[in-house]
XYZ file of C-alpha atoms in Angstrom:
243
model
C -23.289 32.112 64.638
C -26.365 30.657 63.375
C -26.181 28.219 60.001
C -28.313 30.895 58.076
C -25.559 33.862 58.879
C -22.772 31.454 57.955
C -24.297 30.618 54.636
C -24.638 34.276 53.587
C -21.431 34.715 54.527
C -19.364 32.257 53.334
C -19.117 31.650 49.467
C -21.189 29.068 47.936
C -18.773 25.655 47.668
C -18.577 24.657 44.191
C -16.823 21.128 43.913
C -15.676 21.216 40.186
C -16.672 17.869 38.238
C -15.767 15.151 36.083
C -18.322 13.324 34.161
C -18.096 9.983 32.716
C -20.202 9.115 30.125
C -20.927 5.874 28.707
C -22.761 2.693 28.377
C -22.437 -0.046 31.003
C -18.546 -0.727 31.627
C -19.214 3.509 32.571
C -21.998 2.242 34.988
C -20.488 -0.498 36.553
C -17.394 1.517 37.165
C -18.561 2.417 40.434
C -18.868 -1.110 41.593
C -16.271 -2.444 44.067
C -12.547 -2.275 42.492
C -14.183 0.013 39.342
C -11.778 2.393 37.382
C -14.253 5.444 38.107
C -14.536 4.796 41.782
C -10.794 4.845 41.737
C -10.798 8.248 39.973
C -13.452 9.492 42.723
C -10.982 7.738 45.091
C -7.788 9.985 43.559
C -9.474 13.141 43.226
C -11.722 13.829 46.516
C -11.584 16.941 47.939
C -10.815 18.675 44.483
C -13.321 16.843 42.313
C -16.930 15.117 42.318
C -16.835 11.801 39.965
C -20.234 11.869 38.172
C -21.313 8.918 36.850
C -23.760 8.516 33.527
C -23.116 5.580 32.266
C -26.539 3.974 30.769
C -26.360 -0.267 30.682
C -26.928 -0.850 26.805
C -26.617 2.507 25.204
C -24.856 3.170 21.924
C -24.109 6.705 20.372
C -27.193 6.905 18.489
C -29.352 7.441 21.817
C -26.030 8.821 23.426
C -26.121 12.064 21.500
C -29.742 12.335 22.101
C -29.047 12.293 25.897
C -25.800 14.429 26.159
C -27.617 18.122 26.352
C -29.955 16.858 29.084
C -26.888 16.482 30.823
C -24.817 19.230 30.305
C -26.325 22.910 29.393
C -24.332 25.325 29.353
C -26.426 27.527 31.918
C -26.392 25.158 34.488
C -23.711 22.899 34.390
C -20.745 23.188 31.850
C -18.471 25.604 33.567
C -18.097 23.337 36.378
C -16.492 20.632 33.941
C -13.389 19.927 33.926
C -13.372 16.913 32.471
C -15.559 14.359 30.054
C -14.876 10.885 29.166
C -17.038 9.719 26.571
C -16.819 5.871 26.572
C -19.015 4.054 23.873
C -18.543 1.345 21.186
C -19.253 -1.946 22.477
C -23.040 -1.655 22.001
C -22.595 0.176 18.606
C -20.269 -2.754 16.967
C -22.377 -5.467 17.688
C -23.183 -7.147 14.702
C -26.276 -6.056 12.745
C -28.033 -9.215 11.325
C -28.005 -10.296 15.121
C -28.543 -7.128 17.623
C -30.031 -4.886 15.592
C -31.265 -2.760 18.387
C -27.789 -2.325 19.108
C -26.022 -1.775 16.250
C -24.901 1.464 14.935
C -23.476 1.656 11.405
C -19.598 2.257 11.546
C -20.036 5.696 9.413
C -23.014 6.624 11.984
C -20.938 5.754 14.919
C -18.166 7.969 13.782
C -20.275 11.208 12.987
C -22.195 10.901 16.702
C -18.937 11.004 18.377
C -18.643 14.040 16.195
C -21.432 15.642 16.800
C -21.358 15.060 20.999
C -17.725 16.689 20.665
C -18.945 19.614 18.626
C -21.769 19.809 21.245
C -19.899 19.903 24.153
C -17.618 23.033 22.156
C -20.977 24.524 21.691
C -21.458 24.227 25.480
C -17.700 25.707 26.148
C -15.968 22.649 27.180
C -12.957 22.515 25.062
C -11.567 19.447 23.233
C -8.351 19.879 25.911
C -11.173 18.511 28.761
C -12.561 15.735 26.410
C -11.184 12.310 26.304
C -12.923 9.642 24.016
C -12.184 6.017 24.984
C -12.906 3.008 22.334
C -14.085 -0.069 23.212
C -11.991 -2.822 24.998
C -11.701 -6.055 23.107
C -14.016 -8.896 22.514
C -13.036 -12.109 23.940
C -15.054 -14.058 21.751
C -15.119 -17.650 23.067
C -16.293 -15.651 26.564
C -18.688 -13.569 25.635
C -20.353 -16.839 23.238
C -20.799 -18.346 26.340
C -22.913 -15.502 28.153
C -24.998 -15.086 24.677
C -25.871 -18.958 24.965
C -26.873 -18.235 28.558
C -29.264 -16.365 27.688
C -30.539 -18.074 24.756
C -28.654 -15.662 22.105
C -25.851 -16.338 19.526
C -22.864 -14.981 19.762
C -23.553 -11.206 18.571
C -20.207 -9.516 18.220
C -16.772 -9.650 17.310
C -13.404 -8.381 18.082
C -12.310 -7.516 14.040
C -15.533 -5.273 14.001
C -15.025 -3.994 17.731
C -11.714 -2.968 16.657
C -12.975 -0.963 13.496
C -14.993 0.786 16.103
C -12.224 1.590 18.242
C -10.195 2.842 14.810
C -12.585 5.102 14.230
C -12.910 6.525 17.601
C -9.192 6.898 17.712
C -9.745 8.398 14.421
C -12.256 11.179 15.229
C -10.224 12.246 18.501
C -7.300 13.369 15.937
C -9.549 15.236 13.941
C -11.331 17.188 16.808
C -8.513 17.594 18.673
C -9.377 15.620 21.985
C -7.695 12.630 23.946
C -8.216 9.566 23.598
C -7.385 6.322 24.891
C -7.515 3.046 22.500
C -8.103 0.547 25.348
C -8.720 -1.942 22.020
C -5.410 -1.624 21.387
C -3.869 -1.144 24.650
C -5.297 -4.543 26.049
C -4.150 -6.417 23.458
C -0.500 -5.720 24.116
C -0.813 -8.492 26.497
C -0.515 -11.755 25.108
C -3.710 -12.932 26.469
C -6.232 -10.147 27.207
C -9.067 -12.146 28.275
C -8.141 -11.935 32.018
C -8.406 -8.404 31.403
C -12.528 -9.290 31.088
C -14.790 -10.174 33.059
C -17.086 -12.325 30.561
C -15.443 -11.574 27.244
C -17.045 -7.894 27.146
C -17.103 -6.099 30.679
C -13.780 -5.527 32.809
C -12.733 -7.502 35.116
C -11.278 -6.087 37.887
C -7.532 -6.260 36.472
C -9.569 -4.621 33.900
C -10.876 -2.098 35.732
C -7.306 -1.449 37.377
C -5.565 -1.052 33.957
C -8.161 1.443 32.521
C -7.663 3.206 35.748
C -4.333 3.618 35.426
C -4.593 4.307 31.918
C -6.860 7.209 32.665
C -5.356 8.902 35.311
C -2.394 9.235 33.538
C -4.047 11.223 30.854
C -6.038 13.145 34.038
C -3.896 13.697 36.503
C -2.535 15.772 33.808
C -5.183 18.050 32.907
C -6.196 18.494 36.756
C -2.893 18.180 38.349
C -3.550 22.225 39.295
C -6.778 22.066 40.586
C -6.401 23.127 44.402
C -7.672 20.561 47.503
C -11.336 22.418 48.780
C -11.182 23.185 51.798
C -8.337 23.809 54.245
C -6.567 20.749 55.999
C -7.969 19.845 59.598
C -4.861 20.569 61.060
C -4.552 24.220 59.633
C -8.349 24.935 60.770
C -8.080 28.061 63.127
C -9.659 26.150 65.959
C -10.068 29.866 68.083
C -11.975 31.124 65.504
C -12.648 29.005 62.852
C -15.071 31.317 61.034
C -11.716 32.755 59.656
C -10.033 29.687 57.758
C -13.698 28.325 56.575
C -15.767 31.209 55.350
């Protein structure tokens, strides 16, 4: 049969999708021993990982970003699941990263407003999971400022009003969430946890994994494998088992 008959035979193979979005512990996530490569790891063959997580972003450009990503035309009923994973850039402290820096008030109402968007777009608050920034290992992070010829620029109090406010706008709109602020610090020491004070390390990367399929596995625990297994391919006529 020739690939052009097969095509307009078969049905068109949608893979549905989960999209993380986020600033850079989102981007580096797909980096050897990251939390969303083991996500891409857990769900292949029922789910394509998407990565958008933008190195230095806070909610103030996030929001700004989101419908480019998602319409709901082309792309929303295909989601089945968002993680929207911002707050480190947002808390740093204004006098010295203003760039940065998103008022606590401001930060609140983005989240907001990407949640209402993504509603707007038909994916409901039961696929939307916001995740607050981990903790600030101060002395750490200090040390990569100085490296670069910057002063310390953030702090864990203020990271963690961030994170109470995230936590804090997922209970009004309904969504997940997972306080990874709070979470880490459980642990006597958290700073092995990160990899220089702000970014995960990759115990890090493991516990946010966990932590997140958890809450996933959950919501996609139904989703069928695409695709029958090799070993129940008709191999006499396999037309039959794959179109």
């Amino acid at each position: 049969m020739a690939l052009a008959e097969a095509g307009a035979r078969g049905r068109l193979l949608r893979w549905p999708r989960v999209l993380l979005f986020g600033d850079s512990i989102t981007e580096y996530s797909f980096q050897e021993n990251g939390w969303g490569a083991y996500l891409a790891d857990r769900l292949v063959r029922k789910c394509d990982v998407v990565n958008r997580g933008i190195s230095g972003y806070n909610t103030r450009w996030a929001k700004l970003i989101l419908p480019r990503l998602i319409t709901e035309s082309t792309s929303a009923g295909s989601i089945v699941a968002v993680t929207i994973f911002f707050g480190a850039n947002d808390s740093a402290l204004k006098d010295l990263n203003p760039k940065q820096h998103v008022p606590l008030e401001e930060y609140a109402a983005n989240l907001r407003s990407m949640i209402q968007y993504l509603k707007s777009v038909d994916i409901t608050e039961d696929r939307i999971i916001l995740i607050t920034p981990p903790p600030l290992q101060e002395s750490a992070w200090e040390k990569a400022c100085l490296a670069k010829g910057d002063k310390l620029n953030r702090c864990n109090a203020t990271t963690g009003e961030y994170a109470q406010a995230c936590v804090q706008v997922a209970r009004d709109c309904g969504t997940d969430v997972l306080d990874l602020w709070t979470l880490m610090q459980r642990s006597q020491d958290f700073s092995s946890y990160l990899s220089d004070g702000l970014h995960l390390s990759t115990k890090g990367n493991s516990f946010l994994a966990a932590q997140l399929w958890s809450r996933l596995e959950k919501k996609l625990s139904a989703l069928p494998s695409l695709l029958p297994y090799w070993r129940d391919v008709d191999h006499t006529n396999p037309e039959a088992s794959l179109l």
